[in-house]
Amino acid sequence: MKIKDHPLENTPQKVVGGHEAILDGMGPKHSPNKEQPDTLLQNDPEDDKKDESENKVVDGTEGEHLLEQNDIRRGGPPTESDLPPRIGKINGSGVVEVVTPTTSEDHNGENELKKLDYEPLVSGSDNNDDSTDRTNFTTVTSAATLDSAYECRREELLERHKALLERRHKAGHLNMQLQTTLSEHFRRRRVEGGDTTHSNIDSMTSSIIDTGIDYTSRYAKYMETLAQVRNQFLEQKERLEQEINSLKELSNHKSNNATNKQAELAEFLLGQGKKAISSRTGRPLPTEHYINLIEAWQRKTAIVAIERLENLKLQRQVEKINAAFKAYDLSESLHLIDFEQMKIENQTYNEKIEERNEETSKLRRKITNMVQMITHANEKLQFCQAENSQLKDQLNLWAEKSSNGRDTLAKLKQVRDALRANHAALVRACGLLGRPEMLRGYEQSVNDVELKKHEISNMKQLTQKLQAKAKVYEDKFSHERRQH
C-alpha cells in the first residue's frame, strides 16, 4: 500500500504581536475553506527586500509544545506541529509574516519519518508473502482506521485553527490599542522633555497608527452599516412575505368562496332542471343533458377567467409600453424644437426672470417693512409686558389690602353682632326705660285708668244715692197703696 506525501507549501502567515502562527500547509483536500482568508496574503518582493534588515526569528519550540499538548499519534500524515521553526519578518505595513523554509534535508527527514510511521504496515506485508489475502485485509482495515483517525485529527485542528484565528484577531486589536497608548505616552514624554530629534519618526509612526485606527474604525462603521442594511432587508423581506402570504390567503379565500358559490349555482341549476318539464313531450328532461350543459358552462367560465387574467396582464404591459412611448416622444419632441423658438422662450424666460426679480425686490421691501413693524410691535409688547407686570404688582398690593380689610370687616361684624345681642338683652332686661314714647303712653294710660276709677267710684256713690232715694220712694208708694 503506497502512501502519498502531503507537500508543504511555503505560504507566509501574518502574526501580530508575536502570537501563535496559523496552521497551514495542508493540501487542498484538508483545507477548511477553499479560499484563504484575507489575513493570509503574500507580500510583494519589494517590501520583503526593504524590510530584510528588520527580519526576526520566531521561536521554534512552539511546534514541540503543540505536539506535547495534543498527544499526536504517529500514524497520520505530517501536521503543522512536525514542521521546523518558522522565520518571521516584518512587511511594509508593520505586520510580522512567518515563512516555513523547506530544504532537501527537511524533505528527507519527513520521508524517513513517514517510513517509520508506516513501517509496521509495510513490514507486515513483506514478511507474510504466502498470506496475501490477510495482508490486504489488514492493510485495508489499518487504512480505514488511519482515515478515521486522520478525520478526527483534522476536526481537532480545524477547531484549534478557528480558536487561534479568534485569539489572533483579539490580540491584533489589543496590540493596536497598546501601540497607540505607547505612542501617545512617548510623544508626551518627548514633548515634556523638549526632545525634538525624533519628531519626524514620531510623526511617521503616529500617522501609520492613525491610518490603521482609521481603517479599523471605517471597517467597523461599514460593518455596522452592513448589519443595519441587512437587518432592514430582512425586516422588509419578512414584511413583504407576510403581505404576500396575507394576499395569498385572501385570494385563496375569495377563490374558494367563488368556487363554492359556483358549485351552489350549479347545484341550483341542476335542481331546477330536474324540476323542469319539456313543453313538447310534457316529460322531465334527462339529468345528463343538464350535467353536460353545466360542465360546458364551467369549462367556459374557467377559460374566461384565464383570459381575463391574461387580458389584465396585457393591459398592464400596454400601460407600461405607452408610458415608455410617451416619455420617448417627449424626449424626441424636445430635440425637435427649433433654435428660434428656443431663443423666443429664452427671452420670455428672461422677462419672467426680470419680473421675478422685481417681485423679489418688492417682497424684500415688504419684508423690511414687516421686520420694522415686527420689531416695533416687539418693543411695544415688551413695554406692555413691563406695564402689565407693574399693574400686576399693584393689583397684588390692592388684593393684599382688600384681604386685610376683609379680615378687619369680619372682626367688626362680629363685634357689631355681639353689641346687638347685648343691647337686645339689656332692652329685654330694662323694660320701658329706653322707650320714652311707650313710657308716656303708659303714663297716660295709668292716668286715664285712675280717672276712670275715680269716675267709677263717683258713679257708684251716685247710684247708691239714687238707689236709696228709689227705695224711699218705693216705700212711700207701698205705704200709700196700703193706705188706700
XYZ file of C-alpha atoms in Angstrom:
484
model
C 0.000 0.000 0.000
C 1.575 3.271 -1.123
C 1.119 6.359 0.959
C 1.060 9.715 -0.779
C 3.097 12.554 0.578
C 1.384 15.808 1.507
C 3.731 18.562 0.299
C 4.011 21.609 2.442
C 3.706 24.991 0.768
C 5.790 27.974 1.704
C 2.752 30.111 2.443
C 3.530 33.164 4.534
C 1.418 33.888 7.590
C 0.884 37.194 9.334
C 1.370 37.231 13.075
C 0.595 40.356 15.096
C 2.224 40.878 18.478
C 4.215 37.614 18.378
C 1.229 35.284 18.918
C 0.825 31.724 17.644
C 1.003 31.129 13.906
C -1.910 29.684 11.989
C -1.700 26.073 10.985
C -1.280 25.989 7.260
C 0.448 23.790 4.709
C -2.445 21.352 4.413
C -3.363 20.210 0.945
C -6.482 21.301 -0.874
C -8.379 18.290 0.419
C -7.790 19.137 4.059
C -8.107 22.916 3.982
C -11.216 24.125 5.862
C -12.028 26.675 3.216
C -11.280 26.730 -0.499
C -10.094 30.313 -0.301
C -7.624 31.557 2.233
C -8.733 34.480 4.441
C -7.662 37.997 3.733
C -5.100 37.898 6.528
C -3.070 35.148 4.768
C -1.906 37.227 1.814
C 1.600 37.186 0.464
C 3.662 40.368 0.376
C 5.364 41.901 -2.590
C 9.046 41.059 -3.076
C 9.943 44.768 -2.999
C 8.544 45.121 0.522
C 10.453 41.987 1.560
C 13.698 43.486 0.176
C 13.075 46.759 2.007
C 12.429 45.022 5.308
C 15.251 42.429 5.224
C 17.100 44.442 7.860
C 14.155 44.013 10.247
C 13.787 40.221 9.987
C 13.070 38.412 13.220
C 13.269 34.734 14.092
C 10.259 33.187 15.746
C 10.893 30.654 18.463
C 10.778 27.085 17.141
C 9.731 25.393 20.384
C 6.097 26.218 19.663
C 5.589 23.185 17.413
C 7.074 20.840 20.033
C 4.795 22.338 22.669
C 1.792 21.705 20.430
C 2.964 18.100 19.929
C 3.182 17.551 23.699
C -0.186 19.204 24.327
C -2.196 17.328 21.736
C -0.623 13.831 22.061
C -0.307 13.387 18.299
C -0.175 9.778 17.250
C 2.485 8.764 14.784
C 0.048 7.230 12.366
C -1.183 10.011 10.082
C 0.418 12.361 7.657
C 2.703 15.100 8.968
C 0.965 18.112 10.518
C 1.949 21.681 11.276
C 3.437 20.791 14.671
C 6.006 18.477 12.997
C 7.458 21.330 10.961
C 10.755 23.094 11.685
C 10.787 26.558 13.221
C 9.370 29.346 11.074
C 11.125 32.541 10.106
C 9.155 35.726 10.751
C 9.748 39.028 9.055
C 8.005 42.379 9.157
C 6.456 43.621 5.967
C 5.824 47.235 4.916
C 2.576 47.509 6.902
C 4.270 46.629 10.201
C 2.823 43.074 10.410
C 5.018 40.040 11.103
C 4.945 37.281 8.475
C 6.004 33.734 9.254
C 7.575 31.653 6.448
C 8.445 27.995 6.835
C 11.530 27.172 4.746
C 11.626 23.717 3.232
C 15.003 22.213 2.325
C 16.078 18.896 0.888
C 17.173 17.700 4.332
C 13.747 18.513 5.757
C 12.030 16.582 2.962
C 14.368 13.634 3.525
C 13.612 13.757 7.248
C 9.899 13.885 6.528
C 10.173 10.901 4.178
C 12.106 8.953 6.820
C 9.506 9.901 9.401
C 6.739 8.685 7.070
C 8.634 5.434 6.539
C 8.919 4.992 10.299
C 5.239 5.811 10.715
C 4.086 3.275 8.158
C 6.861 0.687 8.660
C 4.651 -1.787 10.538
C 2.243 -1.977 7.639
C 4.973 -2.491 5.006
C 6.953 -4.970 7.100
C 3.816 -6.974 7.763
C 3.134 -7.211 4.060
C 6.749 -8.329 3.241
C 7.055 -10.998 5.946
C 3.850 -12.772 5.005
C 4.152 -13.352 1.262
C 2.095 -16.533 1.390
C -0.972 -14.977 3.048
C -1.641 -12.093 0.650
C -5.343 -12.016 1.394
C -4.773 -11.500 5.078
C -2.274 -8.731 4.443
C -4.648 -6.976 2.065
C -7.440 -7.182 4.643
C -5.169 -5.885 7.389
C -3.913 -3.042 5.191
C -7.487 -2.056 4.290
C -8.588 -2.095 7.913
C -5.485 -0.181 9.001
C -6.077 2.366 6.217
C -9.689 2.768 7.362
C -8.575 3.289 10.960
C -5.924 5.747 9.783
C -8.517 7.652 7.754
C -10.880 7.845 10.730
C -8.041 8.947 12.999
C -6.967 11.491 10.415
C -10.520 12.837 10.178
C -10.690 13.206 13.976
C -7.310 14.891 13.977
C -8.424 17.163 11.130
C -11.538 18.227 13.054
C -9.414 18.976 16.118
C -7.001 21.019 14.029
C -9.860 22.923 12.410
C -11.313 23.788 15.811
C -7.887 24.890 17.011
C -7.438 26.858 13.811
C -10.682 28.753 14.462
C -9.729 29.358 18.097
C -6.311 30.654 17.055
C -7.897 32.935 14.466
C -10.177 34.446 17.103
C -7.255 34.767 19.501
C -5.149 36.415 16.830
C -7.950 38.857 15.981
C -8.331 39.856 19.632
C -4.566 40.096 20.038
C -4.338 42.324 16.974
C -6.910 44.729 18.399
C -5.166 44.699 21.766
C -1.787 45.237 20.096
C -3.116 48.205 18.123
C -4.599 49.768 21.259
C -1.373 49.249 23.202
C 0.695 50.695 20.362
C -1.493 53.792 20.247
C -1.264 54.272 24.007
C 2.515 53.754 23.941
C 2.969 56.190 21.066
C 0.897 58.812 22.865
C 2.819 58.209 26.089
C 6.260 58.519 24.449
C 5.157 61.548 22.466
C 4.022 63.282 25.631
C 7.270 62.424 27.368
C 9.324 63.783 24.493
C 7.222 66.929 24.308
C 7.592 67.449 28.057
C 11.353 66.778 27.901
C 11.833 69.090 24.907
C 13.318 66.364 22.715
C 12.725 67.203 19.047
C 15.215 64.831 17.429
C 12.701 62.058 16.955
C 9.816 64.252 15.905
C 9.843 63.006 12.298
C 9.874 59.351 13.388
C 7.064 60.022 15.840
C 5.011 61.725 13.142
C 5.552 58.800 10.760
C 4.660 56.165 13.369
C 1.685 58.167 14.581
C 0.465 58.601 11.003
C 0.784 54.848 10.394
C -1.044 54.057 13.639
C -3.679 56.695 12.965
C -4.264 55.325 9.477
C -4.549 51.828 10.957
C -7.032 53.081 13.532
C -8.863 54.998 10.824
C -9.088 51.867 8.702
C -10.318 49.808 11.660
C -12.907 52.426 12.588
C -14.036 52.709 8.978
C -14.229 48.926 8.741
C -16.277 48.822 11.956
C -18.592 51.547 10.642
C -19.004 49.737 7.335
C -19.759 46.508 9.164
C -22.326 48.297 11.333
C -23.964 49.835 8.270
C -23.884 46.450 6.554
C -25.554 44.857 9.581
C -28.160 47.617 9.663
C -28.860 47.258 5.940
C -29.045 43.501 6.332
C -31.478 43.836 9.223
C -33.567 46.295 7.210
C -33.515 43.907 4.265
C -34.582 41.002 6.474
C -37.331 43.072 8.098
C -38.569 44.251 4.709
C -38.376 40.702 3.411
C -40.386 39.399 6.368
C -42.923 42.194 5.960
C -43.278 41.524 2.236
C -43.544 37.792 2.864
C -46.279 38.458 5.407
C -48.087 40.702 2.931
C -47.684 38.092 0.194
C -48.972 35.363 2.497
C -51.917 37.513 3.576
C -52.732 38.341 -0.053
C -52.397 34.679 -0.979
C -54.705 33.713 1.876
C -57.170 36.397 0.813
C -57.043 35.273 -2.819
C -57.417 31.631 -1.799
C -60.333 32.557 0.437
C -62.016 34.501 -2.343
C -61.317 31.797 -4.910
C -62.734 29.165 -2.545
C -65.792 31.327 -1.984
C -66.160 31.759 -5.740
C -65.834 28.020 -6.352
C -68.335 27.301 -3.571
C -70.787 29.821 -4.978
C -70.283 28.397 -8.450
C -70.882 24.878 -7.133
C -74.013 26.084 -5.330
C -75.202 27.738 -8.541
C -74.551 24.529 -10.491
C -76.485 22.513 -7.907
C -79.307 25.056 -8.017
C -79.434 24.910 -11.813
C -79.355 21.113 -11.728
C -82.193 21.046 -9.207
C -84.252 23.466 -11.255
C -83.519 21.416 -14.376
C -84.737 18.264 -12.664
C -87.973 20.020 -11.835
C -88.413 21.372 -15.386
C -90.731 19.664 -17.889
C -90.427 19.647 -21.667
C -93.014 21.743 -23.491
C -93.222 19.276 -26.356
C -93.406 15.918 -24.634
C -94.597 17.002 -21.208
C -91.931 14.834 -19.559
C -88.888 15.906 -17.487
C -85.652 16.134 -19.411
C -82.766 13.749 -18.570
C -80.278 14.968 -15.950
C -77.310 14.040 -18.148
C -78.273 16.812 -20.536
C -78.176 19.370 -17.718
C -74.924 17.924 -16.350
C -73.279 18.265 -19.765
C -74.511 21.833 -20.086
C -73.237 22.736 -16.592
C -69.834 21.145 -17.292
C -69.542 23.071 -20.549
C -70.533 26.256 -18.741
C -67.885 25.623 -16.034
C -65.224 24.982 -18.668
C -66.110 28.199 -20.438
C -66.073 30.189 -17.176
C -62.606 28.787 -16.364
C -61.395 29.752 -19.839
C -62.930 33.210 -19.416
C -61.166 33.654 -16.036
C -57.820 32.679 -17.555
C -58.386 35.002 -20.482
C -59.350 37.816 -18.118
C -56.094 37.367 -16.200
C -54.173 37.400 -19.442
C -56.100 40.487 -20.513
C -55.221 42.259 -17.263
C -51.548 41.346 -17.684
C -51.584 42.566 -21.256
C -53.311 45.797 -20.201
C -50.584 46.394 -17.626
C -47.932 45.742 -20.257
C -49.698 48.096 -22.660
C -49.826 50.805 -19.989
C -46.099 50.412 -19.315
C -45.300 50.497 -23.044
C -47.498 53.567 -23.534
C -45.773 55.319 -20.643
C -42.388 54.464 -22.161
C -43.536 55.720 -25.575
C -44.829 58.941 -24.026
C -41.521 59.531 -22.294
C -39.670 58.760 -25.533
C -41.958 61.083 -27.530
C -41.427 63.872 -25.015
C -37.676 63.479 -25.237
C -37.799 63.416 -29.034
C -40.090 66.444 -29.139
C -37.621 68.350 -27.006
C -34.904 67.583 -29.529
C -37.089 68.769 -32.419
C -37.711 72.258 -31.032
C -36.379 74.967 -33.300
C -33.488 77.190 -32.252
C -35.517 80.367 -32.862
C -38.263 79.047 -30.684
C -35.657 78.364 -28.044
C -34.482 81.972 -28.376
C -38.019 83.260 -28.006
C -38.547 81.068 -24.993
C -35.230 82.259 -23.606
C -36.338 85.882 -23.999
C -39.656 85.152 -22.362
C -37.834 83.403 -19.560
C -35.510 86.397 -19.176
C -38.524 88.702 -18.981
C -40.069 86.415 -16.421
C -36.793 86.444 -14.514
C -36.793 90.255 -14.522
C -40.387 90.274 -13.341
C -39.499 87.806 -10.644
C -36.523 89.961 -9.659
C -38.824 92.977 -9.365
C -41.244 90.909 -7.346
C -38.402 89.741 -5.139
C -37.269 93.359 -4.622
C -40.838 94.302 -3.700
C -41.012 91.347 -1.392
C -37.709 92.381 0.179
C -39.110 95.855 0.823
C -42.220 94.340 2.278
C -40.066 92.067 4.373
C -38.010 95.011 5.657
C -41.209 96.920 6.458
C -42.647 93.882 8.130
C -39.419 93.409 10.079
C -39.565 97.018 11.250
C -43.211 96.622 12.182
C -42.456 93.392 13.961
C -39.571 94.999 15.879
C -41.834 97.931 16.807
C -44.536 95.502 17.857
C -41.986 93.539 19.871
C -40.813 96.703 21.621
C -44.407 97.716 22.308
C -45.111 94.228 23.522
C -42.131 94.401 25.875
C -43.331 97.803 27.163
C -46.842 96.448 27.618
C -45.448 93.414 29.391
C -43.451 95.670 31.745
C -46.509 97.857 32.379
C -48.601 94.746 32.855
C -46.100 93.461 35.396
C -46.304 96.791 37.291
C -50.098 96.703 37.218
C -49.974 93.118 38.399
C -47.798 94.217 41.331
C -50.273 96.996 42.179
C -53.124 94.557 41.844
C -51.365 92.201 44.221
C -50.920 95.070 46.725
C -54.590 96.054 46.479
C -55.545 92.408 46.754
C -53.488 92.140 49.954
C -55.090 95.340 51.303
C -58.561 94.093 50.388
C -57.840 90.773 52.075
C -56.674 92.620 55.200
C -59.787 94.897 55.037
C -61.962 91.818 54.695
C -60.394 90.379 57.818
C -60.988 93.614 59.784
C -64.536 93.859 58.393
C -65.272 90.343 59.551
C -63.955 91.199 63.016
C -66.060 94.414 63.140
C -69.131 92.480 62.076
C -68.512 90.042 64.880
C -68.219 92.947 67.367
C -71.403 94.503 65.952
C -73.293 91.268 66.336
C -72.066 90.966 69.912
C -73.154 94.542 70.701
C -76.528 93.898 69.117
C -77.012 90.848 71.255
C -76.004 92.747 74.401
C -78.326 95.621 73.511
C -81.214 93.238 72.945
C -80.533 91.581 76.279
C -80.358 94.959 78.026
C -83.533 96.095 76.310
C -85.260 92.934 77.449
C -83.946 93.440 80.975
C -84.757 97.193 81.275
C -88.297 97.032 80.000
C -89.619 100.530 79.077
C -86.635 102.618 80.196
C -85.260 103.108 76.857
C -88.644 103.852 75.253
C -89.951 107.356 76.214
C -92.957 107.258 73.923
C -94.073 103.993 75.425
C -93.425 105.447 78.864
C -95.546 108.494 78.026
C -98.267 106.259 76.661
C -98.061 104.071 79.737
C -98.251 107.148 81.991
C -101.218 108.464 80.034
C -102.934 105.121 80.245
C -102.272 104.979 84.004
C -103.722 108.472 84.451
C -106.712 107.514 82.339
C -107.207 104.403 84.419
C -107.096 106.424 87.658
C -109.586 108.933 86.248
C -111.863 106.156 85.147
C -111.548 104.558 88.551
C -112.460 107.905 90.214
C -115.383 108.319 87.859
C -116.476 104.765 88.602
C -116.345 105.462 92.322
C -118.380 108.663 91.851
C -120.888 106.823 89.727
C -121.116 104.104 92.348
C -121.831 106.704 95.020
C -124.404 108.373 92.792
C -126.047 105.065 92.059
C -126.137 104.222 95.728
C -127.786 107.578 96.464
C -130.254 107.073 93.681
C -130.976 103.565 94.831
C -131.578 104.851 98.347
C -133.940 107.522 97.012
C -135.703 104.964 94.877
C -136.102 102.732 97.869
C -137.536 105.568 99.849
C -139.920 106.362 97.086
C -140.876 102.701 96.774
C -141.575 102.549 100.464
C -143.730 105.653 100.170
C -145.629 104.219 97.227
C -146.163 100.963 99.016
C -147.311 102.714 102.147
C -149.711 104.891 100.213
C -151.087 101.831 98.431
C -151.624 100.149 101.651
C -153.443 103.162 102.979
C -155.741 103.367 100.128
